[in-house]
Short mmCIF file of C-alpha atoms and ligand atoms in Angstrom, two decimals:
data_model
loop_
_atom_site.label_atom_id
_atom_site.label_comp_id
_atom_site.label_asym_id
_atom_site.label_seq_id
_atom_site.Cartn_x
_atom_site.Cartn_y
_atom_site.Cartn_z
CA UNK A 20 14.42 -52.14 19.12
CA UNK A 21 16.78 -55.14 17.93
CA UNK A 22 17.53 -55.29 14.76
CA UNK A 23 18.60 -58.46 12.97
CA UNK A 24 19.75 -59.39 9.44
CA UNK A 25 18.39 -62.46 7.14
CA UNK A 26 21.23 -63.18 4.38
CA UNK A 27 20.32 -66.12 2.50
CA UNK A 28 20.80 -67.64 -0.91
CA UNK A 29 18.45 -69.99 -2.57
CA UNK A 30 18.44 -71.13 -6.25
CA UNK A 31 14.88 -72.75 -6.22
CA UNK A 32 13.07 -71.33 -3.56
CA UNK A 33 12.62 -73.41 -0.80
CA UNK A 34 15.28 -71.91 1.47
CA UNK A 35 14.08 -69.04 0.38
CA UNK A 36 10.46 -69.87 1.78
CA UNK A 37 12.37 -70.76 4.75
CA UNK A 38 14.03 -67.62 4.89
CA UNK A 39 10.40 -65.91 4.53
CA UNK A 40 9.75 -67.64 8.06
CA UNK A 41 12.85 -67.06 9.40
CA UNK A 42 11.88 -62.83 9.08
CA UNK A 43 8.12 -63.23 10.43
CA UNK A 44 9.71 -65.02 13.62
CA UNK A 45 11.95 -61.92 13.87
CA UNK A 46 9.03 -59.63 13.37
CA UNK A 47 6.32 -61.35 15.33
CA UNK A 48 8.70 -61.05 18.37
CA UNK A 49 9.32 -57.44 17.67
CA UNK A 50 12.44 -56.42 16.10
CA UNK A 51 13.09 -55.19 13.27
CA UNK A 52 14.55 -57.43 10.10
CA UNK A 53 16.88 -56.34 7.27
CA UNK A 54 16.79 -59.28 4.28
CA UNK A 55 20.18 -59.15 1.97
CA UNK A 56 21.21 -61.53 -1.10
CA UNK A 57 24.67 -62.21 -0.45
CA UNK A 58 25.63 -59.68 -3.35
CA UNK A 59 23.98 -57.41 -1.05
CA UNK A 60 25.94 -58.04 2.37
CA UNK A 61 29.49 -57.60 3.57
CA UNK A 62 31.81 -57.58 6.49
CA UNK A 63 30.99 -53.62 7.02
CA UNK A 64 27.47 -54.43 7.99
CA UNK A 65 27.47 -57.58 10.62
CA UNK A 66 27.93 -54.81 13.49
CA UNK A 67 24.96 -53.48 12.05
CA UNK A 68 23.04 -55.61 13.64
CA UNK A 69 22.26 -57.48 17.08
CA UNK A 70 21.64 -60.87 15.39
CA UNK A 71 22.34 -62.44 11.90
CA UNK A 72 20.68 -65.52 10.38
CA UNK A 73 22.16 -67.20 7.78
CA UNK A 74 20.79 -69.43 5.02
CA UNK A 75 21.89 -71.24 2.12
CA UNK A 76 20.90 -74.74 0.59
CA UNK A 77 23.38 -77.97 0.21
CA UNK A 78 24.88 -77.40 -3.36
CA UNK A 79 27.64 -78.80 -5.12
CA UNK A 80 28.96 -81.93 -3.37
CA UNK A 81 27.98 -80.71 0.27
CA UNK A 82 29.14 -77.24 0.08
CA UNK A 83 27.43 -73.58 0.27
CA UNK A 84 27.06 -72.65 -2.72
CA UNK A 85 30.01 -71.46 -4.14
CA UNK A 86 29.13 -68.15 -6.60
CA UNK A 87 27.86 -66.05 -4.57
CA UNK A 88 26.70 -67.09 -0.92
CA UNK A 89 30.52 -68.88 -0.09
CA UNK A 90 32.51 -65.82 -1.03
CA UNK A 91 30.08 -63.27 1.16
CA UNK A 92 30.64 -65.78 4.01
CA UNK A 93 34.13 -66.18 3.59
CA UNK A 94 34.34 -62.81 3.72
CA UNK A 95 32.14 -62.11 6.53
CA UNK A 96 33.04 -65.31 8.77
CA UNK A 97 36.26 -63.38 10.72
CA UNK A 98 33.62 -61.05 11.89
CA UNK A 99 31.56 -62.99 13.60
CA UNK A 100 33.23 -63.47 17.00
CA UNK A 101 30.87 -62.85 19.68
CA UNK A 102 27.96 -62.18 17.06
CA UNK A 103 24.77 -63.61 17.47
CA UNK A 104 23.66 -65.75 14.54
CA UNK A 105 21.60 -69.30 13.62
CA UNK A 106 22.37 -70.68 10.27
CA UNK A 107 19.31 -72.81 7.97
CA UNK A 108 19.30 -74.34 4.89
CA UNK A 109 17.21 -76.84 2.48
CA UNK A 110 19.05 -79.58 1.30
CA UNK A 111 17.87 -82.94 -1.27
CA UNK A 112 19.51 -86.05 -0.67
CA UNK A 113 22.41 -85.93 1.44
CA UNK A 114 23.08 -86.50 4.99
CA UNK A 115 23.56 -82.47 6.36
CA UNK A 116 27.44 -83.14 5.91
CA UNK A 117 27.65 -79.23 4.37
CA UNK A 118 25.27 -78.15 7.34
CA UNK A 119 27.79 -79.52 9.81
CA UNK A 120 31.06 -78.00 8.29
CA UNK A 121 29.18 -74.93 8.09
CA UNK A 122 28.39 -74.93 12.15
CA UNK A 123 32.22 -75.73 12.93
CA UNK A 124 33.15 -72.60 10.30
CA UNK A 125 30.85 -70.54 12.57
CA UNK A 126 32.39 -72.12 15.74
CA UNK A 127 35.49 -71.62 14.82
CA UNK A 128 34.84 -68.11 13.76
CA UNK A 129 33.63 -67.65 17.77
CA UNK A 130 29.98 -66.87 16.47
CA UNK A 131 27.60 -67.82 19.07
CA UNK A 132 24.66 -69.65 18.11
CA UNK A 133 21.09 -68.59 19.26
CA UNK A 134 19.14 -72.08 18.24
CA UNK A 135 21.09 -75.37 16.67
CA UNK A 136 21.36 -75.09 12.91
CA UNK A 137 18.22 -76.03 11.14
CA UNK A 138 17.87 -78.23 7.90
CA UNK A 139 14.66 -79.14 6.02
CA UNK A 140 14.18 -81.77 3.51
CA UNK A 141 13.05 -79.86 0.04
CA UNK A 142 10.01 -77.36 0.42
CA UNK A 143 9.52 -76.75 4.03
CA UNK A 144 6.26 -78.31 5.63
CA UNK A 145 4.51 -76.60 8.57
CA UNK A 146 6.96 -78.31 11.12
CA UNK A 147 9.73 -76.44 8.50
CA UNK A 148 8.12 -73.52 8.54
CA UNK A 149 7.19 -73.57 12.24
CA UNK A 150 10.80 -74.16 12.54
CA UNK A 151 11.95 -71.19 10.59
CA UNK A 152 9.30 -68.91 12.63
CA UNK A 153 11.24 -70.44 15.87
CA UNK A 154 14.86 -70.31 14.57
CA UNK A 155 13.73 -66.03 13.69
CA UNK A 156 12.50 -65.40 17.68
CA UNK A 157 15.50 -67.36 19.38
CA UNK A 158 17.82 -64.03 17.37
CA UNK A 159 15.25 -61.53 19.08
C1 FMN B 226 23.64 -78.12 -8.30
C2 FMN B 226 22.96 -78.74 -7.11
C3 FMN B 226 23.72 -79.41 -6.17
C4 FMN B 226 23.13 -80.00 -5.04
N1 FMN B 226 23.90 -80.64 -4.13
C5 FMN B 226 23.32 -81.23 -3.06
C6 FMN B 226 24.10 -81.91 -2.09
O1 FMN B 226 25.32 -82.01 -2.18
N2 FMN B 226 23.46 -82.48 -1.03
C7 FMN B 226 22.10 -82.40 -0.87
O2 FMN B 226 21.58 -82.92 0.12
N3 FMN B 226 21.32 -81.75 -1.77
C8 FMN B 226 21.91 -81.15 -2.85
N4 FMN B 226 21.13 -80.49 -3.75
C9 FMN B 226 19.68 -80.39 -3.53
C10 FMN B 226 19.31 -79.03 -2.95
O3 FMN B 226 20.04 -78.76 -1.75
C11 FMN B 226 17.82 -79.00 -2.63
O4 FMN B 226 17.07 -79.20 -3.82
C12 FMN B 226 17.38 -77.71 -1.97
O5 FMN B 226 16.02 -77.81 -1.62
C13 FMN B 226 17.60 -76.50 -2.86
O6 FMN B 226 17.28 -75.35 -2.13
P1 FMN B 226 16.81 -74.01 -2.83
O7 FMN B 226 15.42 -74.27 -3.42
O8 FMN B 226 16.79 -72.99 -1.76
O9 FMN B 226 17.81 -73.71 -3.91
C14 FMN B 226 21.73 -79.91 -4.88
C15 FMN B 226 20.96 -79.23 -5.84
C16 FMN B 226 21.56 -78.66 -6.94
C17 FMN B 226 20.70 -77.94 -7.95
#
């Protein structure tokens, strides 16, 4: 059985309900889904695991948020070549600008996206949510 790892950050909840849809897509397609905090994942573990999604809202001025989700990923990042991932986040009234340095990080890094990078507006609607249960099976 695959297993893949959800490591997301979310100071409001709505990439966290995201992130909730992001593991049933994993699940209804069969493997089997680790959820972390970023306090709770680290370099040692991305080989782990067959796939990785990532999440984390638009914070600051279009950044990840920079406590605790951009240090894990920073430190995680140079391990990513060859790894399976997606990456999702919520974001309020900017344009995806942190969404798209965040895919050229991961490019750079030689990760290899499963599904295009997925943003939602706020709380996720059923498209969001439909969206999150896609972005999970496209790691299976
Ligand atoms: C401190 C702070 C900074 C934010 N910065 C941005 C931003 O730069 N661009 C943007 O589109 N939204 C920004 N937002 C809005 C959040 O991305 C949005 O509310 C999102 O839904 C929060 O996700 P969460 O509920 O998972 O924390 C910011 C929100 C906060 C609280």
């Amino acid at each position: 059985m695959s297993k893949v790892a959800v490591v997301y950050w979310s100071g409001t909840g709505n990439t966290e309900a995201m992130a909730k849809a992001v593991e049933e897509g994993i699940r209804e397609k069969g493997a089997e889904v680790s959820v972390f905090g970023p306090s709770e994942f680290d370099a040692s573990k991305v080989d782990e695991f067959d796939a990785i999604a990532f999440g984390c809202p638009a914070m600051g001025a279009e950044v990840l948020e920079e406590t605790e989700f951009d240090p894990m990923f920073t430190a995680v990042e140079s391990s990513l070549s060859g790894k399976k991932i997606a990456i999702f986040g919520s974001y309020g009234w900017g344009d995806g600008e942190w969404m798209r340095e965040w895919e050229t990080r991961c490019n750079n890094a030689g990760a290899v996206f499963a599904v295009e990078p997925l943003m939602v507006n706020e709380a996720p609607d059923d498209d969001g949510i439909a969206s999150c249960k896609a972005l999970g099976a496209s790691l299976v």
